[in-house]
Coordinates of C-alpha atoms in Angstrom, one line a residue:
Chain A
Q122 CA -5.9 -12.4 -10.7
V123 CA -3.1 -10.4 -9.3
Q124 CA -2.2 -10.9 -5.9
L125 CA 0.9 -9.8 -3.6
V126 CA 0.8 -11.6 0.2
Q127 CA 3.4 -10.1 2.7
S128 CA 5.0 -11.7 5.7
G129 CA 3.5 -11.3 9.1
A130 CA 4.0 -8.6 11.4
E131 CA 7.9 -7.9 12.7
V132 CA 8.6 -6.9 16.3
K133 CA 12.6 -5.2 16.3
K134 CA 14.6 -3.8 18.7
P135 CA 16.2 -0.2 17.5
G136 CA 19.7 -1.7 16.0
A137 CA 18.6 -4.3 14.2
S138 CA 17.3 -5.4 11.1
V139 CA 13.4 -6.8 9.1
K140 CA 13.5 -8.8 6.5
V141 CA 9.8 -8.3 4.7
S142 CA 8.8 -10.3 2.0
C143 CA 5.9 -10.4 -1.3
K144 CA 4.7 -13.2 -3.0
A145 CA 3.7 -12.3 -5.9
S146 CA 1.1 -14.6 -7.8
G147 CA -1.6 -14.1 -10.8
Y148 CA 1.1 -13.0 -13.4
T149 CA 4.5 -13.4 -14.5
F150 CA 6.0 -11.7 -11.3
T151 CA 9.6 -11.1 -13.9
S152 CA 7.5 -8.5 -16.0
Y153 CA 6.6 -5.5 -13.5
D154 CA 8.3 -3.6 -11.2
I155 CA 8.0 -4.3 -7.7
N156 CA 7.5 -1.0 -5.2
W157 CA 7.9 -0.6 -1.4
V158 CA 6.1 2.3 0.5
R159 CA 5.2 2.8 4.2
Q160 CA 3.2 4.1 6.5
A161 CA 4.8 5.5 9.1
T162 CA 2.3 5.5 12.9
G163 CA 0.4 9.0 12.7
Q164 CA 2.1 9.5 9.5
G165 CA 1.8 10.0 5.8
L166 CA 2.2 7.4 2.8
E167 CA 6.7 7.2 2.5
W168 CA 7.5 5.9 -1.6
M169 CA 10.7 3.9 0.0
A170 CA 12.4 1.6 -3.4
W171 CA 12.0 0.2 -6.6
M172 CA 13.2 -3.3 -8.1
T173 CA 13.0 -4.6 -11.6
P174 CA 12.5 -8.3 -10.6
N175 CA 13.7 -9.4 -13.7
S176 CA 17.5 -7.8 -14.0
G177 CA 17.6 -6.9 -10.4
N178 CA 18.1 -3.4 -10.7
T179 CA 17.0 -1.1 -8.2
G180 CA 16.4 2.7 -7.0
Y181 CA 16.2 3.9 -3.1
A182 CA 14.7 7.3 -1.9
Q183 CA 17.3 9.2 -0.6
K184 CA 16.2 9.2 3.1
F185 CA 17.0 5.4 3.1
Q186 CA 20.0 5.0 1.0
G187 CA 22.3 3.3 3.0
R188 CA 19.3 1.6 5.2
V189 CA 17.1 -0.2 2.6
T190 CA 18.1 -3.2 0.0
M191 CA 15.9 -4.9 -1.9
T192 CA 16.3 -7.8 -3.3
R193 CA 14.1 -11.0 -4.8
N194 CA 13.8 -14.8 -5.3
T195 CA 12.3 -15.3 -8.9
S196 CA 11.9 -19.0 -8.7
I197 CA 9.5 -18.3 -6.0
S198 CA 8.0 -15.0 -7.5
T199 CA 9.4 -13.1 -4.2
A200 CA 10.1 -9.9 -3.1
Y201 CA 12.3 -8.8 0.1
M202 CA 12.5 -5.5 1.2
E203 CA 14.9 -5.5 4.1
L204 CA 15.8 -2.2 6.6
S205 CA 18.8 -1.8 8.5
S206 CA 19.6 0.5 11.9
L207 CA 16.1 0.2 12.3
R208 CA 14.8 3.5 14.7
S209 CA 11.9 4.0 17.1
E210 CA 10.3 6.4 13.9
D211 CA 10.7 3.2 12.0
T212 CA 7.6 1.9 13.5
A213 CA 5.2 1.4 10.6
V214 CA 3.2 -0.6 8.1
Y215 CA 4.9 -1.3 5.2
Y216 CA 4.0 -2.0 2.1
C217 CA 4.9 -3.7 -1.6
A218 CA 2.4 -2.2 -4.9
R219 CA 3.3 -3.2 -8.2
Y220 CA 4.3 -1.0 -10.6
Y221 CA 2.2 -0.7 -14.3
G222 CA 3.9 1.5 -16.5
S223 CA 2.8 1.4 -19.7
G224 CA 1.2 3.3 -22.9
G225 CA 1.9 6.8 -20.7
I226 CA 0.1 5.3 -18.0
R227 CA 2.4 4.6 -14.6
W228 CA 0.5 3.8 -11.0
F229 CA 0.9 1.3 -8.6
D230 CA -1.8 -1.4 -9.9
S231 CA -2.2 -3.4 -6.8
W232 CA -1.0 -3.4 -3.2
G233 CA 0.2 -5.7 -0.5
Q234 CA -1.8 -6.0 2.7
G235 CA 0.8 -4.8 4.6
T236 CA 3.1 -5.7 6.9
L237 CA 3.2 -4.1 10.7
V238 CA 7.0 -4.1 11.8
T239 CA 7.7 -2.6 15.2
V240 CA 11.0 -1.2 16.4
S241 CA 11.0 -1.0 20.5
S242 CA 13.5 -1.9 22.8
Chain B
Q157 CA 14.8 17.9 -2.3
T158 CA 11.7 18.2 -3.9
V159 CA 8.3 18.2 -1.8
V160 CA 4.5 17.9 -2.3
T161 CA 2.7 19.8 -1.2
Q162 CA -1.4 18.8 0.3
E163 CA -3.7 21.3 2.2
S164 CA -3.4 20.1 5.0
S165 CA -7.2 19.9 5.4
F166 CA -10.4 20.8 4.3
S167 CA -13.8 20.6 4.9
V168 CA -17.3 19.6 2.5
S169 CA -20.8 20.0 3.4
P170 CA -22.9 16.5 2.6
G171 CA -23.6 17.3 -0.9
G172 CA -21.3 19.9 -1.7
T173 CA -18.0 19.6 -4.0
V174 CA -14.5 19.6 -2.9
T175 CA -11.1 19.6 -4.7
L176 CA -8.1 18.9 -3.3
T177 CA -5.1 19.7 -4.9
C178 CA -1.5 18.8 -5.1
G179 CA 1.4 20.6 -6.1
L180 CA 5.5 21.1 -6.5
S181 CA 8.0 22.8 -4.7
S182 CA 9.9 23.7 -7.3
D183 CA 7.9 23.0 -10.6
S184 CA 4.7 22.7 -12.2
V185 CA 2.4 20.0 -12.0
S186 CA 2.0 18.2 -15.6
T187 CA 0.5 15.0 -16.4
N188 CA 4.1 14.0 -17.3
F189 CA 4.1 13.5 -13.2
H190 CA 1.6 11.0 -13.8
P191 CA -0.1 12.2 -10.2
S192 CA -2.3 9.5 -8.8
W193 CA -4.7 9.7 -5.4
Y194 CA -5.1 7.7 -2.9
Q195 CA -7.3 7.0 0.1
L196 CA -6.4 5.9 3.1
T197 CA -8.3 4.1 5.4
P198 CA -7.6 2.3 8.6
G199 CA -6.2 -0.7 8.8
Q200 CA -6.7 -1.5 5.1
A201 CA -4.1 -0.8 1.8
P202 CA -4.1 2.1 0.0
R203 CA -7.2 2.9 -2.2
T204 CA -6.7 3.9 -5.4
L205 CA -9.1 6.3 -6.9
V206 CA -7.2 8.4 -10.0
Y207 CA -4.3 7.4 -11.8
S208 CA -2.0 9.2 -14.4
T209 CA -3.8 12.2 -14.2
N210 CA -7.8 11.4 -14.8
I211 CA -7.8 8.3 -14.9
R212 CA -10.5 6.3 -12.3
S213 CA -9.1 3.0 -11.1
S214 CA -11.6 0.2 -11.5
G215 CA -15.0 0.4 -8.7
V216 CA -14.7 4.6 -8.4
P217 CA -17.6 6.1 -8.0
D218 CA -17.8 9.2 -10.8
R219 CA -18.1 11.9 -8.0
F220 CA -14.5 11.4 -8.2
S221 CA -12.4 13.0 -11.1
G222 CA -8.8 14.0 -11.8
S223 CA -7.2 16.8 -13.8
I224 CA -4.7 19.7 -13.5
L225 CA -5.7 22.6 -12.2
G226 CA -3.1 25.7 -13.2
N227 CA 0.3 24.2 -11.6
K228 CA -1.1 21.6 -9.4
A229 CA -3.1 18.2 -9.2
A230 CA -6.5 18.0 -8.5
L231 CA -9.0 15.5 -7.0
T232 CA -12.5 16.4 -7.1
I233 CA -15.1 15.4 -5.4
T234 CA -18.5 16.1 -6.6
G235 CA -21.3 15.3 -4.3
A236 CA -19.2 14.8 -1.1
Q237 CA -21.0 12.1 1.1
A238 CA -20.3 11.0 4.9
D239 CA -18.5 7.5 3.9
D240 CA -15.7 10.4 1.7
E241 CA -14.3 11.3 5.2
S242 CA -10.5 10.2 5.0
D243 CA -7.2 11.1 4.3
Y244 CA -6.9 11.6 0.4
Y245 CA -2.6 10.9 -0.9
C246 CA -1.2 12.5 -3.9
V247 CA 1.5 10.9 -5.6
L248 CA 4.0 12.5 -8.4
F249 CA 6.2 10.2 -10.4
L250 CA 9.7 12.0 -10.5
G251 CA 11.0 9.6 -13.3
S252 CA 14.4 7.6 -12.8
G253 CA 11.6 5.1 -11.1
I254 CA 11.5 7.7 -8.6
W255 CA 8.0 8.7 -6.7
V256 CA 6.8 11.4 -3.6
F257 CA 3.8 11.2 -1.8
G258 CA 1.8 14.3 -0.3
G259 CA 1.3 14.7 3.3
G260 CA -1.8 13.5 2.9
T261 CA -5.1 16.2 3.3
K262 CA -7.5 15.2 6.3
L263 CA -11.1 15.8 4.9
T264 CA -14.0 16.7 6.7
V265 CA -17.7 15.8 5.5
L266 CA -20.1 18.0 7.8

């Protein structure tokens, strides 16, 4: 079955960077885009970025442009999301999600379990 | 900047029907935006209820249904139950890989 397993919780200081991983299994990693969504403490869901693992092409929400970078290692079926210049408002649970887009249907059909990133001095 | 709008809160009686909506600040929502609806439970990944407007996700009870009502996407819960009390989020596909979530609706069942 399709599974996305994320790396563990992180605690970072303001100004630092964090890199969260998302390991895919149960399907061909390069056949589906990976997206990142976060839920900041007390806030709603926020879409951040997408990546096509086959090509490495990426797209980022305007809010995160210049601070977020998505990469991948296809040999181990893992996607990464790195967020830099962290501030307290970036304290959130970060989710990776597989994007399904075919036949007029588009949705996030599988989600990782979430990674809590805490930004604190 | 595109803003997706949702009611901040809603209340429904047990057994009642409620319709949550999802609009766009600058356009009408159509099926082209592939609206999805999620239920959020603390400590868990978002649960997909409906995607691409009206396709119910596997295992979701048929009391949840999605549609387009006027110029908005809608999630209707028919015969609300106590455990439907939760936060609900819609998300719209804007093209070029870009998605935008609404601010969420806190649903109370009482």
